[in-house]
PDB file of C-alpha atoms in Angstrom:
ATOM      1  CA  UNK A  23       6.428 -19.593  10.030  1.00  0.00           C
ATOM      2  CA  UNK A  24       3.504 -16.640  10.080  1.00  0.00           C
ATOM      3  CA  UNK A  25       0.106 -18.427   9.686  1.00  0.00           C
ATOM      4  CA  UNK A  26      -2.898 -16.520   8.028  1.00  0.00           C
ATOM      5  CA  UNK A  27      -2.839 -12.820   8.912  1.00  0.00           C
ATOM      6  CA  UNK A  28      -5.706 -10.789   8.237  1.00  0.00           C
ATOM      7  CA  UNK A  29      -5.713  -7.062   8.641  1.00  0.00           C
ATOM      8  CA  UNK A  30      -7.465  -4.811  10.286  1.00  0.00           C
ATOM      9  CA  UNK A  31      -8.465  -6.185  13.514  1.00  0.00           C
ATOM     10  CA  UNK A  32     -11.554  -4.422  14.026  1.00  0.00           C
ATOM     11  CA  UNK A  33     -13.504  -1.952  11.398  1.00  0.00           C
ATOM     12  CA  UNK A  34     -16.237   0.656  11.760  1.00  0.00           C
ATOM     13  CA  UNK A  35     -18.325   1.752   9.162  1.00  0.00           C
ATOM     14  CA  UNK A  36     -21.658   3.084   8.350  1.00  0.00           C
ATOM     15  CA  UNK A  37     -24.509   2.095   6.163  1.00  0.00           C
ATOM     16  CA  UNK A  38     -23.901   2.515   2.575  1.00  0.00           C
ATOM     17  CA  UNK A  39     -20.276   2.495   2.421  1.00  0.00           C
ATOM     18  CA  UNK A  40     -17.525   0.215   0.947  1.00  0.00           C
ATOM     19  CA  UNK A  41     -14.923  -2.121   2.964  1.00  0.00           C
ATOM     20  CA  UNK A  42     -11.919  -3.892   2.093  1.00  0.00           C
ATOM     21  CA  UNK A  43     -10.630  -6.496   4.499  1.00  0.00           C
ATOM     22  CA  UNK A  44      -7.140  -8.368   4.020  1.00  0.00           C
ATOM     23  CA  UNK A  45      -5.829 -11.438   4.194  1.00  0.00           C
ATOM     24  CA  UNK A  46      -2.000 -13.331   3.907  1.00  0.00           C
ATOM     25  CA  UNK A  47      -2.228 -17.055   3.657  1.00  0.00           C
ATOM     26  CA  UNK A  48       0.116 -19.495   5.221  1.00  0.00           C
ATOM     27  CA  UNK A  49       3.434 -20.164   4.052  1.00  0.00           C
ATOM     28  CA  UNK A  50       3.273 -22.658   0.856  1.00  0.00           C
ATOM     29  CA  UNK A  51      -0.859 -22.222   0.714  1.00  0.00           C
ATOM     30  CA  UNK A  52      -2.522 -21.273  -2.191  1.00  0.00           C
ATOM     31  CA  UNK A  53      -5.942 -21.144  -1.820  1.00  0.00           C
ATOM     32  CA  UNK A  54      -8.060 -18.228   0.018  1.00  0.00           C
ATOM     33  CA  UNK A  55     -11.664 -18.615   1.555  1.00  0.00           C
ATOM     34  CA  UNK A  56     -13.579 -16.308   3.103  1.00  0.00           C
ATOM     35  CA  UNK A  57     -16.509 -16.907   5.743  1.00  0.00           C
ATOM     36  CA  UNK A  58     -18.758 -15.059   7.337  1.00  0.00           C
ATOM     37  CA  UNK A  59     -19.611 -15.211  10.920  1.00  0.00           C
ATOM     38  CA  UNK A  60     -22.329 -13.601  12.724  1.00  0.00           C
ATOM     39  CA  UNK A  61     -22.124 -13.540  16.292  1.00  0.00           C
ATOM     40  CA  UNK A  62     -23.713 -16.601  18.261  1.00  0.00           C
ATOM     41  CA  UNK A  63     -23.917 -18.476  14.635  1.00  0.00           C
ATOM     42  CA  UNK A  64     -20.703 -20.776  13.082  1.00  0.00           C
ATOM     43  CA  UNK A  65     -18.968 -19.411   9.751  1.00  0.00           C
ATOM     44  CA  UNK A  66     -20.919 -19.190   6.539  1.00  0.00           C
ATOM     45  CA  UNK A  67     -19.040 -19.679   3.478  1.00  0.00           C
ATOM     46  CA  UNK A  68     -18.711 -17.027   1.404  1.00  0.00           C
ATOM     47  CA  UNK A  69     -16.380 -17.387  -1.715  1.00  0.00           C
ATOM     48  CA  UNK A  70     -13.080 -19.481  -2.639  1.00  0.00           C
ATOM     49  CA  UNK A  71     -10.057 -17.975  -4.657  1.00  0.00           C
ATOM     50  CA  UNK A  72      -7.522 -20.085  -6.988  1.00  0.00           C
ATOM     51  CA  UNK A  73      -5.009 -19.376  -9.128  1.00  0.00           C
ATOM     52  CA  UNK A  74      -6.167 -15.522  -9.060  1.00  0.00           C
ATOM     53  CA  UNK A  75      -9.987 -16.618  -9.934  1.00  0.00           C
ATOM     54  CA  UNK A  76     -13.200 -17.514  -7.800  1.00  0.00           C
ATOM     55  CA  UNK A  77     -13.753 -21.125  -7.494  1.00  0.00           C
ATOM     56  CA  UNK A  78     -16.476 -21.652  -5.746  1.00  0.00           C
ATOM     57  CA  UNK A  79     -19.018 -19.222  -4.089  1.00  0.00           C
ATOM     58  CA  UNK A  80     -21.560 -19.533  -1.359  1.00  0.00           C
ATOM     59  CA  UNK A  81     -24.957 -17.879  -1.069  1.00  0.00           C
ATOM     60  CA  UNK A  82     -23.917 -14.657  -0.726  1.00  0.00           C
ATOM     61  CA  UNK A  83     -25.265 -11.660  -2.827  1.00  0.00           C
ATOM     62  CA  UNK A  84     -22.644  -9.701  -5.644  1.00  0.00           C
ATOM     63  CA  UNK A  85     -22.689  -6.758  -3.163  1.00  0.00           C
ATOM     64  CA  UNK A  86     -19.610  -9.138  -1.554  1.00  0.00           C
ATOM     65  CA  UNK A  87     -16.773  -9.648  -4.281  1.00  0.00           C
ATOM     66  CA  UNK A  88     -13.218 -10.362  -3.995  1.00  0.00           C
ATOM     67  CA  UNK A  89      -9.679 -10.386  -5.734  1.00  0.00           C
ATOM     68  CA  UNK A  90      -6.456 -12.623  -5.249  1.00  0.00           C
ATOM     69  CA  UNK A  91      -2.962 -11.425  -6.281  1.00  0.00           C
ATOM     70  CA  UNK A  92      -0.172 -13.145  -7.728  1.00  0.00           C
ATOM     71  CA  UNK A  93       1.221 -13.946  -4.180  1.00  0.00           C
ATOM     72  CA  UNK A  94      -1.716 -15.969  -2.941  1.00  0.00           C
ATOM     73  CA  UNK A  95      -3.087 -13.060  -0.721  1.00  0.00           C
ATOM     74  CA  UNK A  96      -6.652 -11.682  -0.914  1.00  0.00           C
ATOM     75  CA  UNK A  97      -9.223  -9.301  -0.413  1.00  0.00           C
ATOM     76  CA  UNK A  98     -12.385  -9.625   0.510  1.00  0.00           C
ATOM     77  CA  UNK A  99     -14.120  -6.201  -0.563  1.00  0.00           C
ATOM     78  CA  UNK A 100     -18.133  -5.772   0.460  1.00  0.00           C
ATOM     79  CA  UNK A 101     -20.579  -2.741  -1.375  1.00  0.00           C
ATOM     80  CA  UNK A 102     -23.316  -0.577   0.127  1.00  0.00           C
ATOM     81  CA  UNK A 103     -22.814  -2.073   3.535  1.00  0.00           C
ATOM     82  CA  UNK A 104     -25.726  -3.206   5.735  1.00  0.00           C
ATOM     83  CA  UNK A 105     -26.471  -3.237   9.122  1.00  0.00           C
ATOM     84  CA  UNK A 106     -26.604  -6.930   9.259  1.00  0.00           C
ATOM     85  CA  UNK A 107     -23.038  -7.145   7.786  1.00  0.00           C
ATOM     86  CA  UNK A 108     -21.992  -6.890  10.831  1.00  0.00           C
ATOM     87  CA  UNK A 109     -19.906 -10.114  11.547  1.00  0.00           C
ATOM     88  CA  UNK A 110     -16.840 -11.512  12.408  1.00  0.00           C
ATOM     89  CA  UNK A 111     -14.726 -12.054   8.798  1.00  0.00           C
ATOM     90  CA  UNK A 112     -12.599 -15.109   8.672  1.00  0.00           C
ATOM     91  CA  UNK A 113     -10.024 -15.679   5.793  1.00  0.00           C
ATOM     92  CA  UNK A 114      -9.007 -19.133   5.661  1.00  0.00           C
ATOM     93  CA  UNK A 115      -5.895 -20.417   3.546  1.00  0.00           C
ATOM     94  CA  UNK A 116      -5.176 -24.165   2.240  1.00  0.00           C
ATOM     95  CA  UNK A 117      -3.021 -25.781  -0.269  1.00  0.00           C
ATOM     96  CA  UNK A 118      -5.271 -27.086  -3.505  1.00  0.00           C
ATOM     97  CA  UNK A 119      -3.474 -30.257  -4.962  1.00  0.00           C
ATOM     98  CA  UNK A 120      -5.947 -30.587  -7.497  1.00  0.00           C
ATOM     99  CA  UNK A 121      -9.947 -29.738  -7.839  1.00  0.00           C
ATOM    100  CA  UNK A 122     -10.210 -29.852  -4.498  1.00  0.00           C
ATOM    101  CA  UNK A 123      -8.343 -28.352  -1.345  1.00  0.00           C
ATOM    102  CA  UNK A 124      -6.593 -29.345   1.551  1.00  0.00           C
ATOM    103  CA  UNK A 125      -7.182 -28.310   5.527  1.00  0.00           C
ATOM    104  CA  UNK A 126      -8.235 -25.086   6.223  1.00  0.00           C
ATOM    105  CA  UNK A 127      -6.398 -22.840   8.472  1.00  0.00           C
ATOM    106  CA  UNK A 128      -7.901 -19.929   9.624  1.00  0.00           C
ATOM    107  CA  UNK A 129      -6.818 -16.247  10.476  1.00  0.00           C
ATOM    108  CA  UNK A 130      -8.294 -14.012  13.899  1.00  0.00           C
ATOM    109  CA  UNK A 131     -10.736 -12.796  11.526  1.00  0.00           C
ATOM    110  CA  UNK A 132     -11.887  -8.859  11.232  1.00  0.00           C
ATOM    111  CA  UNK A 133     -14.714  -7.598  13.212  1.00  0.00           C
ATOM    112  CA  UNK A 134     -16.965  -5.144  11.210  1.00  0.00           C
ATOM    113  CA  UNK A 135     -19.124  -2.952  12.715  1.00  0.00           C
ATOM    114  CA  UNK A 136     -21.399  -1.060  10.277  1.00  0.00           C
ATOM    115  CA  UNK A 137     -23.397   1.378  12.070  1.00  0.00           C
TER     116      UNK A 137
ATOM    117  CA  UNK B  18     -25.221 -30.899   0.093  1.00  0.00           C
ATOM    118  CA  UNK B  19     -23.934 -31.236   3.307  1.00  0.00           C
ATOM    119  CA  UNK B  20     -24.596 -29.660   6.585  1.00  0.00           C
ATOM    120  CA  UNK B  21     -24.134 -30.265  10.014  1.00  0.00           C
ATOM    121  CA  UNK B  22     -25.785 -30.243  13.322  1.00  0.00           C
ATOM    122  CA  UNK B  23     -24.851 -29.855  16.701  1.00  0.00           C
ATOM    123  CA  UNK B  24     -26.757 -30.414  19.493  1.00  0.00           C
ATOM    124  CA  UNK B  25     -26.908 -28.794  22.497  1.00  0.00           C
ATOM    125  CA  UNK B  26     -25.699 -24.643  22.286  1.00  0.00           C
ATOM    126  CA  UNK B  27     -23.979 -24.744  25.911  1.00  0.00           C
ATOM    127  CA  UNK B  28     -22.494 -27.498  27.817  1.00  0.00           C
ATOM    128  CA  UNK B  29     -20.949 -27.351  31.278  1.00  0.00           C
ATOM    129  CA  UNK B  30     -18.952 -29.880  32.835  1.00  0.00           C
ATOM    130  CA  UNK B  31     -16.847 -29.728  36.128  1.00  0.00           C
ATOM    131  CA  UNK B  32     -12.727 -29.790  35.753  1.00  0.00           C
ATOM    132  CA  UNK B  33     -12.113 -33.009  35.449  1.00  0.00           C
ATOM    133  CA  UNK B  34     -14.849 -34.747  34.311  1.00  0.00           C
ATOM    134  CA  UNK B  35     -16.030 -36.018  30.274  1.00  0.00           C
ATOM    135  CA  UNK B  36     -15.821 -33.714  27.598  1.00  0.00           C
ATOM    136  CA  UNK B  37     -18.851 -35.071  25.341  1.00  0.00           C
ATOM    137  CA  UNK B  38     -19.835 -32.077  22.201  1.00  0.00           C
ATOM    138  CA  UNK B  39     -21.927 -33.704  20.015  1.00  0.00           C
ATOM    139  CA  UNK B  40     -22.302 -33.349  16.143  1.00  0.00           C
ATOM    140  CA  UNK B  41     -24.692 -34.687  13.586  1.00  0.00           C
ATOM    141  CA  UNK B  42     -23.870 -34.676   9.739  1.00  0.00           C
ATOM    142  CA  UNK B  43     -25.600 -34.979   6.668  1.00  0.00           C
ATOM    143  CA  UNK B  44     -23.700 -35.501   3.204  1.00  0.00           C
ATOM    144  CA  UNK B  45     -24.755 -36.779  -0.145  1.00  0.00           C
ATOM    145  CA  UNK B  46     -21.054 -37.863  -1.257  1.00  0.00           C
ATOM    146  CA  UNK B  47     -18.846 -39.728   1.618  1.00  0.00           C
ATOM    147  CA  UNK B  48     -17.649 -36.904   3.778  1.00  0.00           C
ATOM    148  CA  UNK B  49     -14.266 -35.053   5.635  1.00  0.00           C
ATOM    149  CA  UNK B  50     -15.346 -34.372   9.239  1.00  0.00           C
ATOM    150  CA  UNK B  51     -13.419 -31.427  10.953  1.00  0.00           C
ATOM    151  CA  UNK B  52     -13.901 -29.951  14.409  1.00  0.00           C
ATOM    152  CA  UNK B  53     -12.619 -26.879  15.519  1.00  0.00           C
ATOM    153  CA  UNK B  54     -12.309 -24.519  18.546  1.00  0.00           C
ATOM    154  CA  UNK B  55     -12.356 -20.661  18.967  1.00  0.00           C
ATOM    155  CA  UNK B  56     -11.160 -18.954  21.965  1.00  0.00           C
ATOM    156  CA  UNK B  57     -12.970 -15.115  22.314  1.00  0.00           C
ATOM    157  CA  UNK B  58     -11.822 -12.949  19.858  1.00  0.00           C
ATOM    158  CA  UNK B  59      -9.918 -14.943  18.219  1.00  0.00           C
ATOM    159  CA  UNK B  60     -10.306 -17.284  14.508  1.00  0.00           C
ATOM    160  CA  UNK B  61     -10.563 -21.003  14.371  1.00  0.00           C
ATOM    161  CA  UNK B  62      -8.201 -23.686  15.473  1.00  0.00           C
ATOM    162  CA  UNK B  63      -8.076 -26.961  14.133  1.00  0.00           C
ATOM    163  CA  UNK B  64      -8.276 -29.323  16.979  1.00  0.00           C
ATOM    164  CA  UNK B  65      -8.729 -32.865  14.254  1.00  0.00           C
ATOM    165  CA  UNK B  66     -10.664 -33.809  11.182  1.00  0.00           C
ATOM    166  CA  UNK B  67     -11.373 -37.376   9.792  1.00  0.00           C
ATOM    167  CA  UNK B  68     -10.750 -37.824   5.822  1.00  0.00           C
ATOM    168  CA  UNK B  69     -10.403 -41.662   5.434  1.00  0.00           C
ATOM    169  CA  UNK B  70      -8.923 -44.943   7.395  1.00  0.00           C
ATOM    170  CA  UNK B  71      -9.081 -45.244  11.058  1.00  0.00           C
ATOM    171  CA  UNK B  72     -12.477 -43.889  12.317  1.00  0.00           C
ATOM    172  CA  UNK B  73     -11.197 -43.264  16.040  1.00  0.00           C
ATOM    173  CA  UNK B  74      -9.381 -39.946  15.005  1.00  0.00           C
ATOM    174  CA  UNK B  75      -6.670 -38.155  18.012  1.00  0.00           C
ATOM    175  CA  UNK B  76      -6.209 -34.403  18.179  1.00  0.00           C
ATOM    176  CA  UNK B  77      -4.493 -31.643  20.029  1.00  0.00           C
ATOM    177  CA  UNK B  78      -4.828 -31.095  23.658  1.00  0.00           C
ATOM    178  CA  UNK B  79      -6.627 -34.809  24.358  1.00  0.00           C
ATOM    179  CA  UNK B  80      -9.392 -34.165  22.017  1.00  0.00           C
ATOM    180  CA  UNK B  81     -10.648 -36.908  20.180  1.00  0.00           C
ATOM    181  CA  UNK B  82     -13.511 -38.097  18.239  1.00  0.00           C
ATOM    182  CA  UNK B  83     -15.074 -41.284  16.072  1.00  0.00           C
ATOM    183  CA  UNK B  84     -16.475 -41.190  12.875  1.00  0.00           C
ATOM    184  CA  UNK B  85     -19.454 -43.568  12.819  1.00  0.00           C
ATOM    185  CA  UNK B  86     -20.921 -43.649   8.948  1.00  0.00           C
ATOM    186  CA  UNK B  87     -24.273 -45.693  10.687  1.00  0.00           C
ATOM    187  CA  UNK B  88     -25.028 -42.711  13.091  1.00  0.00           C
ATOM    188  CA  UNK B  89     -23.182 -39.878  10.507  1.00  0.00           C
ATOM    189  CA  UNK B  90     -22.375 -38.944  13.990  1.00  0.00           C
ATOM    190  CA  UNK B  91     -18.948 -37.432  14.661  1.00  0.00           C
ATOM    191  CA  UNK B  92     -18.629 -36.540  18.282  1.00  0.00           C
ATOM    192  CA  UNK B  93     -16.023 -35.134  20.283  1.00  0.00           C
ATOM    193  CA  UNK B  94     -14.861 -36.448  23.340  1.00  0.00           C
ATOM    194  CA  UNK B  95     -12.260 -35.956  26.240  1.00  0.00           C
ATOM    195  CA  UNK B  96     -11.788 -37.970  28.896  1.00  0.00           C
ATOM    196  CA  UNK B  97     -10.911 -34.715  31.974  1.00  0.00           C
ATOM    197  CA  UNK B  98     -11.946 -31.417  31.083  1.00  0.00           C
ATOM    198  CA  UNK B  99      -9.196 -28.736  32.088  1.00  0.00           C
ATOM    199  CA  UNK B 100     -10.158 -24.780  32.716  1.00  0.00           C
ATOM    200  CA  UNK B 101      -8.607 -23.971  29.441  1.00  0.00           C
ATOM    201  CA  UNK B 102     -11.331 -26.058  27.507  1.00  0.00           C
ATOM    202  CA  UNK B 103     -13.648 -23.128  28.076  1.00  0.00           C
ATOM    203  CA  UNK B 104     -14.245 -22.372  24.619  1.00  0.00           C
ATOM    204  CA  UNK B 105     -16.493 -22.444  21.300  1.00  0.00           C
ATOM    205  CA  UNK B 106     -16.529 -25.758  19.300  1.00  0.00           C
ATOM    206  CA  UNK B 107     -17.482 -26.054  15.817  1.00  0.00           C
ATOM    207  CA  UNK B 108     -18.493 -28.861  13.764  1.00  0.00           C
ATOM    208  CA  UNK B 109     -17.623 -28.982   9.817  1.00  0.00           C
ATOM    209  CA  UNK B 110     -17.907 -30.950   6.903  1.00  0.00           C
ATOM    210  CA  UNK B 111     -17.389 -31.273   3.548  1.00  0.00           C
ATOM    211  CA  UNK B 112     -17.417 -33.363   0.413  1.00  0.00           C
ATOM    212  CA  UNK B 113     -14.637 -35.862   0.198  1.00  0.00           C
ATOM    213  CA  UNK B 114     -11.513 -35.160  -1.583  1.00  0.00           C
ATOM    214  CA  UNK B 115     -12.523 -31.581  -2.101  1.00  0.00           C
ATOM    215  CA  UNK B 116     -12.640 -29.448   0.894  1.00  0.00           C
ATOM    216  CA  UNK B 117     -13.651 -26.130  -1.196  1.00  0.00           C
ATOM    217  CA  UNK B 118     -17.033 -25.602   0.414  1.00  0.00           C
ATOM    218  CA  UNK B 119     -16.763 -26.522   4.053  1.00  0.00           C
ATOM    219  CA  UNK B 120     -20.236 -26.250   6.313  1.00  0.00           C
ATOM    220  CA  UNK B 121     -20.074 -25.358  10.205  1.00  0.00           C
ATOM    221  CA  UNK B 122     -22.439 -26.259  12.394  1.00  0.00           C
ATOM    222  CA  UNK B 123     -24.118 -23.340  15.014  1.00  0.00           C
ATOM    223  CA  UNK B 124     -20.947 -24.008  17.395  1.00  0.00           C
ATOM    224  CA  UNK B 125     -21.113 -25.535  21.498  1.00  0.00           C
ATOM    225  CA  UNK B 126     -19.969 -22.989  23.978  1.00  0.00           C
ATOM    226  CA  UNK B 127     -18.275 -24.800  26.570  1.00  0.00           C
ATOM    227  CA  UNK B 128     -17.900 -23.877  30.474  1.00  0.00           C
ATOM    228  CA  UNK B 129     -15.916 -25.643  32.589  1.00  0.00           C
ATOM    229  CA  UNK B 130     -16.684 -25.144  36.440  1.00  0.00           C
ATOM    230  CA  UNK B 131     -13.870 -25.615  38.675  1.00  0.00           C
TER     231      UNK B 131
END
């Protein structure tokens, strides 16, 4: 059984421009979450999909939005990129039996670079 | 809200010895504990996490740790630290019975001498 796969590994950009970062969940999850962690600092929570909409957000500006398909995977797609987006992205998958969610399992993250 | 703090950045212990990381919480509603590990360049493993019942709570690899609601302390312990524990550790929480916004604490990088 794959776990969470996220794709790409690693990501260079520069100042300005547009990413898209993408993430499988686990077999038989249905929930995506996104963090964001800078390095030397834990993850920072960035947004929760369900059922195709966003659940629950963290305090992250619009510039970071993001979309979930049909088959549970997501992308996590970030605007006018700054330097300080620079980070470690983790996607994180569960199985929601109700309003909330069950135990997160996480991917190997993407590391963006914005230069 | 919740959050989480853990205290002390780096710890080193020599192989063999106690494993002691130790985590703070704070939660307005009763809370799930988790604790997790990250080797370099790689995501987050679950190593255990504490939701309800027993407050001693086993994980992988002879981690373990014990929820104690008078402290809202959570720490993790192992009784002989092996090379491979060389890691980062990570503290979460979140509300109970609804895991959608899950806080980490600043993580505790490991070293293990030999």
């Amino acid at each position: 059984d794959a776990g969470v796969t996220q794709s790409p590994t690693h990501l260079i950009k520069t100042r300005g421009q547009q990413v898209t970062l993408r993430c499988s969940p686990k077999s038989g999850h249905d929930t995506v979450s996104w963090y964001q962690q800078a390095l030397g600092q834990g993850p920072q929570f960035i947004f929760q999909y369900y059922e195709e909409e966003e659940r629950q957000r963290g305090n992250f500006p619009d510039r970071f939005s993001g979309h979930q398909f049909p088959n549970y995977s997501s992308e996590l797609n970030v605007n006018a990129l700054l330097l300080g987006d620079s980070a470690l992205y983790l996607c994180a998958s569960s199985f929601s039996p109700g309003q909330g969610t069950d135990t997160q399992y996480f991917g190997p993250g993407t590391r963006l670079t914005v230069l | 809200a919740q959050s989480v703090t853990q205290l002390g950045s780096h710890v080193s212990v020599s192989e063999g010895a106690l494993v002691l990381l130790r985590c703070n919480y704070s939660s307005s509603v009763p809370p799930y504990l988790f604790w997790y590990v990250q080797y370099p360049n790689q995501g987050l493993q679950l190593l255990l996490k504490y939701t309800t019942g027993a407050t001693l709570v086993k994980g992988i690899n002879g981690f373990e740790a014990e929820f104690k609601k008078s402290e809202t302390s959570f720490h993790l312990t192992k009784p002989s630290a092996h090379m491979s524990d060389a890691a980062e550790y990570f503290c979460a929480v979140s509300p109970a019975y609804n895991n959608n916004d899950m806080r980490f604490g600043a993580g505790t990088r490991l070293t293990v001498k030999p």
